[in-house]
Coordinates of C-alpha atoms and ligand atoms in Angstrom, one line a residue:
M5 CA -4.3 8.5 18.6
N6 CA -1.4 6.4 17.3
F7 CA 2.1 7.5 16.1
L8 CA 1.0 7.8 12.4
E9 CA -2.2 9.7 13.1
E10 CA -0.2 12.1 15.2
R11 CA 2.3 12.6 12.4
I12 CA -0.4 13.1 9.8
L13 CA -2.0 15.8 12.0
K14 CA 1.4 17.5 12.5
D15 CA 2.7 17.4 8.9
G16 CA 0.0 16.2 6.5
I17 CA -1.5 18.7 4.1
V18 CA -5.0 18.3 2.7
K19 CA -5.1 19.0 -1.1
P20 CA -8.0 19.5 -3.5
G21 CA -9.4 16.3 -5.0
S22 CA -9.3 14.3 -1.7
V23 CA -5.5 14.0 -1.8
L24 CA -3.5 14.0 1.4
K25 CA 0.1 15.3 0.9
V26 CA 2.6 13.5 3.1
D27 CA 5.7 14.3 1.2
S28 CA 7.7 15.7 4.1
F29 CA 7.7 12.2 5.9
L30 CA 6.5 9.5 3.6
N31 CA 6.4 10.3 -0.1
H32 CA 9.4 12.4 -1.0
Q33 CA 11.5 13.2 2.1
M34 CA 11.2 10.0 4.2
D35 CA 11.3 9.7 8.0
I36 CA 13.1 6.3 8.2
A37 CA 12.4 6.0 12.0
L38 CA 8.7 6.4 11.3
I39 CA 8.8 4.0 8.4
D40 CA 10.6 1.4 10.6
Q41 CA 7.8 1.9 13.2
I42 CA 5.3 1.2 10.4
G43 CA 7.2 -2.0 9.5
K44 CA 7.1 -3.2 13.1
E45 CA 3.4 -2.4 13.4
F46 CA 2.6 -4.5 10.4
Y47 CA 4.8 -7.3 11.7
R48 CA 2.9 -7.2 14.9
R49 CA -0.5 -7.3 13.1
F50 CA 0.4 -10.2 10.7
A51 CA 2.9 -12.1 12.9
D52 CA 0.7 -15.3 12.8
K53 CA 0.8 -15.4 9.0
P54 CA 3.3 -17.6 7.2
V55 CA 4.6 -14.7 5.0
T56 CA 7.3 -15.6 2.5
K57 CA 7.3 -12.4 0.5
V58 CA 6.2 -8.7 0.8
L59 CA 4.8 -7.2 -2.4
T60 CA 4.2 -3.5 -3.2
I61 CA 3.9 -1.2 -6.2
E62 CA 6.5 1.4 -7.2
S63 CA 7.4 3.8 -6.1
S64 CA 5.9 5.1 -2.9
G65 CA 5.2 1.7 -1.4
I66 CA 8.8 0.6 -1.6
A67 CA 10.2 2.1 1.6
I68 CA 7.4 0.7 3.7
A69 CA 7.7 -2.7 2.1
C70 CA 11.4 -2.8 2.8
S71 CA 10.8 -2.2 6.4
V72 CA 8.1 -4.8 6.7
A73 CA 10.2 -7.4 4.8
R74 CA 13.1 -6.8 7.2
E75 CA 10.9 -7.6 10.1
F76 CA 9.7 -10.8 8.6
G77 CA 13.1 -11.7 7.2
V78 CA 11.8 -12.3 3.7
P79 CA 12.4 -10.7 0.3
M80 CA 10.5 -7.6 -0.9
V81 CA 9.2 -7.5 -4.4
F82 CA 7.8 -4.4 -6.1
A83 CA 5.6 -4.4 -9.1
K84 CA 7.2 -2.2 -11.8
K85 CA 5.4 0.2 -14.0
S86 CA 5.9 -0.9 -17.6
K87 CA 5.4 0.9 -20.9
S88 CA 4.7 -2.3 -22.9
V89 CA 2.9 -5.6 -22.2
N90 CA 5.7 -8.0 -21.7
I91 CA 6.3 -9.8 -25.0
D92 CA 8.2 -12.8 -23.8
G93 CA 5.6 -13.9 -21.3
E94 CA 8.1 -14.0 -18.5
A95 CA 6.1 -11.6 -16.3
Y96 CA 2.7 -11.3 -14.7
V97 CA 0.9 -8.2 -15.8
A98 CA -1.9 -6.1 -14.3
E99 CA -3.5 -2.8 -15.2
V100 CA -3.7 -0.2 -12.4
E101 CA -5.3 3.2 -12.6
S102 CA -3.4 5.8 -10.7
F103 CA -5.5 7.7 -8.2
V104 CA -3.3 10.8 -8.2
Q105 CA -2.4 10.9 -11.9
K106 CA -5.7 9.6 -13.1
K107 CA -4.0 7.5 -15.8
K108 CA -3.7 3.8 -16.3
N109 CA -0.3 2.0 -15.9
L110 CA 0.6 -1.6 -16.7
V111 CA 2.5 -3.1 -13.8
I112 CA 4.6 -6.2 -14.0
V113 CA 6.3 -8.7 -11.7
S114 CA 8.8 -11.3 -13.1
K115 CA 7.5 -14.8 -12.9
K116 CA 10.8 -15.6 -11.2
F117 CA 9.8 -13.7 -8.1
L118 CA 6.3 -14.8 -7.4
R119 CA 5.8 -18.6 -7.1
A120 CA 2.7 -20.7 -6.4
D121 CA 4.1 -21.6 -3.0
D122 CA 4.6 -18.0 -1.9
H123 CA 2.5 -16.5 0.9
V124 CA 2.3 -12.8 0.1
L125 CA 1.7 -9.8 2.3
I126 CA 0.8 -6.9 0.1
V127 CA 1.6 -3.4 1.5
D128 CA 1.2 0.2 0.2
D129 CA 1.3 3.7 1.5
F130 CA -2.3 4.7 0.7
L131 CA -5.6 3.1 0.0
A132 CA -8.2 5.2 -1.9
N133 CA -10.4 3.3 -4.4
G134 CA -8.4 0.1 -4.2
C135 CA -7.1 0.0 -7.8
A136 CA -3.5 -0.5 -6.7
L137 CA -4.4 -3.3 -4.3
Q138 CA -6.6 -4.9 -6.8
G139 CA -3.8 -4.9 -9.4
L140 CA -1.3 -6.4 -6.8
I141 CA -3.9 -9.1 -5.8
S142 CA -4.4 -10.1 -9.4
L143 CA -0.6 -10.5 -9.8
V144 CA -0.5 -12.8 -6.8
E145 CA -3.5 -14.7 -8.2
A146 CA -1.9 -15.1 -11.6
A147 CA 1.1 -16.7 -9.9
E148 CA -1.4 -19.0 -8.0
A149 CA 0.3 -17.8 -4.8
T150 CA -1.6 -16.9 -1.6
V151 CA -2.5 -13.4 -0.4
E152 CA -2.0 -13.5 3.4
G153 CA -3.1 -9.9 4.0
L154 CA -3.1 -6.3 3.0
G155 CA -1.2 -3.7 5.0
I156 CA -1.9 0.0 4.4
A157 CA -0.3 2.9 6.1
I158 CA -3.0 5.5 5.4
E159 CA -6.5 4.4 4.4
K160 CA -8.9 7.1 3.3
G161 CA -12.0 5.7 4.8
F162 CA -14.4 8.0 2.9
Q163 CA -13.3 6.3 -0.4
D164 CA -14.5 2.8 -1.0
G165 CA -11.4 0.7 -1.5
G166 CA -11.3 -0.4 2.2
Y167 CA -14.9 -1.5 2.1
R168 CA -14.4 -3.4 -1.1
M169 CA -11.3 -5.2 0.2
R170 CA -12.8 -6.2 3.5
N171 CA -15.9 -7.4 1.6
L172 CA -13.7 -9.7 -0.5
G173 CA -12.6 -11.3 2.8
Y174 CA -9.1 -10.1 3.0
Q175 CA -7.5 -9.1 6.3
L176 CA -6.9 -5.5 5.7
E177 CA -4.9 -3.6 8.4
S178 CA -4.6 0.2 8.1
I179 CA -2.5 2.0 10.6
A180 CA -4.4 5.3 10.1
I181 CA -7.9 5.5 8.7
I182 CA -9.0 9.0 7.8
E183 CA -12.7 9.5 8.3
S184 CA -12.8 13.0 6.8
M185 CA -10.6 15.7 5.6
D186 CA -11.5 19.3 4.7
E187 CA -9.5 21.0 2.0
K188 CA -10.7 24.5 3.1
T189 CA -9.9 24.2 6.8
G190 CA -7.3 21.5 6.6
E191 CA -9.1 19.6 9.4
I192 CA -8.5 15.8 9.4
T193 CA -10.5 13.3 11.5
F194 CA -9.7 9.6 12.1
R195 CA -12.0 6.6 12.4
Ligands
LIG26 P1 -6.1 3.5 -5.1 O1 -5.5 2.6 -6.1 O2 -6.5 2.8 -3.8 O3 -7.2 4.3 -5.6 O4 -5.0 4.6 -4.7 C1 -3.9 4.2 -4.0 C2 -2.6 4.6 -4.6 O5 -2.7 6.0 -5.1 C3 -1.4 4.6 -3.7 O6 -0.5 3.7 -4.3 C4 -0.9 6.0 -3.5 O7 0.4 6.1 -4.0 C5 -1.9 6.8 -4.3 N1 -2.7 7.7 -3.5 C6 -4.1 7.6 -3.3 N2 -4.6 8.6 -2.6 C7 -3.5 9.3 -2.2 C8 -3.4 10.5 -1.3 O8 -4.4 11.1 -0.8 N3 -2.1 11.0 -1.2 C9 -1.1 10.4 -1.7 N4 0.1 11.0 -1.5 N5 -1.1 9.3 -2.5 C10 -2.3 8.8 -2.7

Protein backbone atom coordinates (compact mmCIF):
# COMPACT_ATOMS: atom_id res chain seq x y z
CA MET A 1 0.00 0.00 0.00
CA ASN A 2 1.41 3.44 -0.88
CA PHE A 3 1.44 6.62 1.23
CA LEU A 4 -1.78 8.03 -0.22
CA GLU A 5 -3.71 4.77 0.07
CA GLU A 6 -2.64 4.56 3.72
CA ARG A 7 -3.84 8.09 4.35
CA ILE A 8 -7.18 7.45 2.61
CA LEU A 9 -7.76 4.41 4.84
CA LYS A 10 -6.86 6.41 7.92
CA ASP A 11 -8.78 9.64 7.23
CA GLY A 12 -11.04 9.24 4.17
CA ILE A 13 -14.79 9.04 4.77
CA VAL A 14 -17.16 7.29 2.37
CA LYS A 15 -20.25 9.39 1.67
CA PRO A 16 -23.48 8.53 -0.15
CA GLY A 17 -23.43 8.94 -3.93
CA SER A 18 -19.96 7.41 -4.39
CA VAL A 19 -18.23 10.44 -2.90
CA LEU A 20 -15.06 10.08 -0.85
CA LYS A 21 -14.55 12.88 1.61
CA VAL A 22 -10.89 13.81 2.12
CA ASP A 23 -11.37 17.25 3.55
CA SER A 24 -9.09 16.68 6.54
CA PHE A 25 -5.98 16.33 4.36
CA LEU A 26 -6.67 17.29 0.73
CA ASN A 27 -9.80 19.33 0.10
CA HIS A 28 -10.28 21.75 2.98
CA GLN A 29 -7.57 21.33 5.56
CA MET A 30 -4.47 20.42 3.56
CA ASP A 31 -1.52 18.30 4.64
CA ILE A 32 1.25 20.09 2.78
CA ALA A 33 3.83 17.37 3.42
CA LEU A 34 1.47 14.85 1.83
CA ILE A 35 0.76 17.19 -1.08
CA ASP A 36 4.51 17.63 -1.63
CA GLN A 37 4.88 13.86 -1.64
CA ILE A 38 2.18 13.72 -4.34
CA GLY A 39 4.10 16.35 -6.33
CA LYS A 40 7.31 14.32 -6.12
CA GLU A 41 5.51 11.13 -7.14
CA PHE A 42 4.07 12.77 -10.27
CA TYR A 43 7.50 14.19 -11.09
CA ARG A 44 8.94 10.68 -10.86
CA ARG A 45 6.24 9.21 -13.10
CA PHE A 46 6.41 11.93 -15.79
CA ALA A 47 10.11 12.83 -15.52
CA ASP A 48 10.79 11.81 -19.14
CA LYS A 49 8.19 14.25 -20.51
CA PRO A 50 9.16 17.73 -21.74
CA VAL A 51 6.62 19.45 -19.48
CA THR A 52 6.43 23.26 -19.82
CA LYS A 53 3.22 23.84 -17.86
CA VAL A 54 1.05 22.16 -15.25
CA LEU A 55 -2.69 22.68 -15.71
CA THR A 56 -5.52 22.03 -13.25
CA ILE A 57 -9.03 23.25 -12.46
CA GLU A 58 -10.03 25.38 -9.51
CA SER A 59 -10.21 24.93 -6.72
CA SER A 60 -9.25 21.58 -5.30
CA GLY A 61 -6.59 20.75 -7.88
CA ILE A 62 -4.56 23.88 -7.22
CA ALA A 63 -2.48 22.75 -4.25
CA ILE A 64 -1.43 19.52 -5.95
CA ALA A 65 -0.66 21.36 -9.19
CA CYS A 66 1.55 23.87 -7.32
CA SER A 67 3.57 21.06 -5.85
CA VAL A 68 3.97 19.30 -9.21
CA ALA A 69 4.91 22.56 -10.95
CA ARG A 70 7.57 23.23 -8.33
CA GLU A 71 9.15 19.83 -9.02
CA PHE A 72 9.25 20.48 -12.78
CA GLY A 73 10.31 24.11 -12.33
CA VAL A 74 7.50 25.33 -14.61
CA PRO A 75 4.44 27.58 -14.16
CA MET A 76 1.13 26.27 -12.91
CA VAL A 77 -2.07 27.44 -14.59
CA PHE A 78 -5.55 26.75 -13.26
CA ALA A 79 -8.73 26.88 -15.30
CA LYS A 80 -11.08 29.36 -13.67
CA LYS A 81 -14.77 28.87 -13.24
CA SER A 82 -16.52 31.65 -15.13
CA LYS A 83 -20.08 32.94 -15.02
CA SER A 84 -20.11 34.18 -18.59
CA VAL A 85 -18.68 33.07 -21.88
CA ASN A 86 -15.76 35.36 -22.49
CA ILE A 87 -16.89 38.13 -24.72
CA ASP A 88 -13.57 39.47 -25.92
CA GLY A 89 -12.31 36.09 -27.21
CA GLU A 90 -9.17 36.33 -25.12
CA ALA A 91 -9.70 33.02 -23.36
CA TYR A 92 -10.26 29.38 -24.21
CA VAL A 93 -13.55 28.08 -22.81
CA ALA A 94 -14.81 24.59 -21.92
CA GLU A 95 -17.92 23.28 -20.22
CA VAL A 96 -17.40 20.99 -17.24
CA GLU A 97 -20.11 19.19 -15.31
CA SER A 98 -19.26 19.07 -11.61
CA PHE A 99 -19.42 15.55 -10.21
CA VAL A 100 -20.08 16.66 -6.66
CA GLN A 101 -22.48 19.55 -7.35
CA LYS A 102 -24.10 18.01 -10.45
CA LYS A 103 -24.09 21.33 -12.25
CA LYS A 104 -22.35 22.64 -15.33
CA ASN A 105 -19.65 25.29 -15.10
CA LEU A 106 -17.82 27.15 -17.80
CA VAL A 107 -14.09 27.10 -17.21
CA ILE A 108 -11.65 29.43 -18.92
CA VAL A 109 -7.93 29.87 -19.42
CA SER A 110 -6.49 33.07 -20.83
CA LYS A 111 -4.93 32.61 -24.25
CA LYS A 112 -1.81 34.28 -22.81
CA PHE A 113 -1.08 31.28 -20.61
CA LEU A 114 -1.54 28.36 -22.99
CA ARG A 115 0.46 28.47 -26.20
CA ALA A 116 0.81 26.10 -29.14
CA ASP A 117 4.38 25.22 -28.10
CA ASP A 118 3.37 24.26 -24.54
CA HIS A 119 3.68 20.67 -23.31
CA VAL A 120 1.07 20.33 -20.63
CA LEU A 121 0.78 17.97 -17.69
CA ILE A 122 -2.82 18.00 -16.47
CA VAL A 123 -3.40 17.17 -12.79
CA ASP A 124 -6.40 16.98 -10.48
CA ASP A 125 -7.31 15.62 -7.07
CA PHE A 126 -10.02 13.15 -8.17
CA LEU A 127 -11.08 11.28 -11.27
CA ALA A 128 -14.68 10.05 -11.42
CA ASN A 129 -16.44 10.23 -14.80
CA GLY A 130 -13.72 12.26 -16.44
CA CYS A 131 -15.64 15.49 -17.15
CA ALA A 132 -13.04 17.72 -15.49
CA LEU A 133 -10.16 16.05 -17.40
CA GLN A 134 -12.12 16.19 -20.64
CA GLY A 135 -12.68 19.93 -20.19
CA LEU A 136 -9.00 20.54 -19.41
CA ILE A 137 -7.92 18.47 -22.43
CA SER A 138 -10.21 20.49 -24.68
CA LEU A 139 -8.62 23.73 -23.42
CA VAL A 140 -5.16 22.39 -24.30
CA GLU A 141 -6.42 21.26 -27.71
CA ALA A 142 -8.00 24.66 -28.36
CA ALA A 143 -4.55 26.19 -27.79
CA GLU A 144 -3.05 23.58 -30.14
CA ALA A 145 -0.67 22.66 -27.33
CA THR A 146 0.32 19.08 -26.40
CA VAL A 147 -1.07 16.99 -23.55
CA GLU A 148 1.92 15.13 -22.06
CA GLY A 149 -0.05 13.21 -19.48
CA LEU A 150 -2.75 13.13 -16.83
CA GLY A 151 -1.90 12.91 -13.12
CA ILE A 152 -4.63 12.09 -10.64
CA ALA A 153 -4.25 11.74 -6.89
CA ILE A 154 -7.35 9.57 -6.32
CA GLU A 155 -9.06 7.69 -9.15
CA LYS A 156 -12.38 6.02 -8.41
CA GLY A 157 -11.82 2.96 -10.54
CA PHE A 158 -15.45 1.90 -10.39
CA GLN A 159 -16.46 5.01 -12.35
CA ASP A 160 -15.57 5.14 -16.01
CA GLY A 161 -13.35 8.22 -16.40
CA GLY A 162 -10.12 6.25 -16.08
CA TYR A 163 -11.20 3.70 -18.64
CA ARG A 164 -12.18 6.46 -21.08
CA MET A 165 -8.95 8.43 -20.69
CA ARG A 166 -6.72 5.36 -21.12
CA ASN A 167 -8.78 4.34 -24.15
CA LEU A 168 -8.11 7.74 -25.69
CA GLY A 169 -4.41 6.90 -25.44
CA TYR A 170 -3.34 9.29 -22.68
CA GLN A 171 -0.75 8.32 -20.09
CA LEU A 172 -2.93 8.47 -16.99
CA GLU A 173 -1.16 8.02 -13.67
CA SER A 174 -3.26 7.73 -10.54
CA ILE A 175 -1.52 7.43 -7.18
CA ALA A 176 -4.46 5.68 -5.53
CA ILE A 177 -7.09 3.77 -7.48
CA ILE A 178 -10.16 2.86 -5.45
CA GLU A 179 -11.67 -0.43 -6.52
CA SER A 180 -14.70 -0.23 -4.28
CA MET A 181 -16.07 1.69 -1.36
CA ASP A 182 -19.04 0.87 0.83
CA GLU A 183 -21.00 3.73 2.29
CA LYS A 184 -22.62 1.48 4.91
CA THR A 185 -19.48 -0.10 6.37
CA GLY A 186 -17.00 2.59 5.27
CA GLU A 187 -14.79 -0.13 3.78
CA ILE A 188 -12.45 0.95 0.97
CA THR A 189 -10.46 -1.38 -1.29
CA PHE A 190 -7.74 -0.45 -3.78
CA ARG A 191 -6.83 -1.82 -7.17
P1 LIG B 1 -15.18 13.95 -12.89
O1 LIG B 1 -15.14 15.23 -13.65
O2 LIG B 1 -14.04 13.03 -13.25
O3 LIG B 1 -16.50 13.26 -12.94
O4 LIG B 1 -14.99 14.33 -11.35
C1 LIG B 1 -13.75 14.87 -10.93
C2 LIG B 1 -13.94 16.18 -10.21
O5 LIG B 1 -15.02 16.08 -9.28
C3 LIG B 1 -12.70 16.51 -9.40
O6 LIG B 1 -12.24 17.78 -9.84
C4 LIG B 1 -13.13 16.55 -7.95
O7 LIG B 1 -12.98 17.84 -7.45
C5 LIG B 1 -14.57 16.14 -7.93
N1 LIG B 1 -14.82 14.80 -7.35
C6 LIG B 1 -15.23 13.69 -8.01
N2 LIG B 1 -15.43 12.66 -7.18
C7 LIG B 1 -15.09 13.10 -5.95
C8 LIG B 1 -15.08 12.47 -4.66
O8 LIG B 1 -15.42 11.28 -4.46
N3 LIG B 1 -14.66 13.23 -3.63
C9 LIG B 1 -14.29 14.53 -3.78
N4 LIG B 1 -13.90 15.19 -2.69
N5 LIG B 1 -14.29 15.16 -4.98
C10 LIG B 1 -14.69 14.45 -6.06
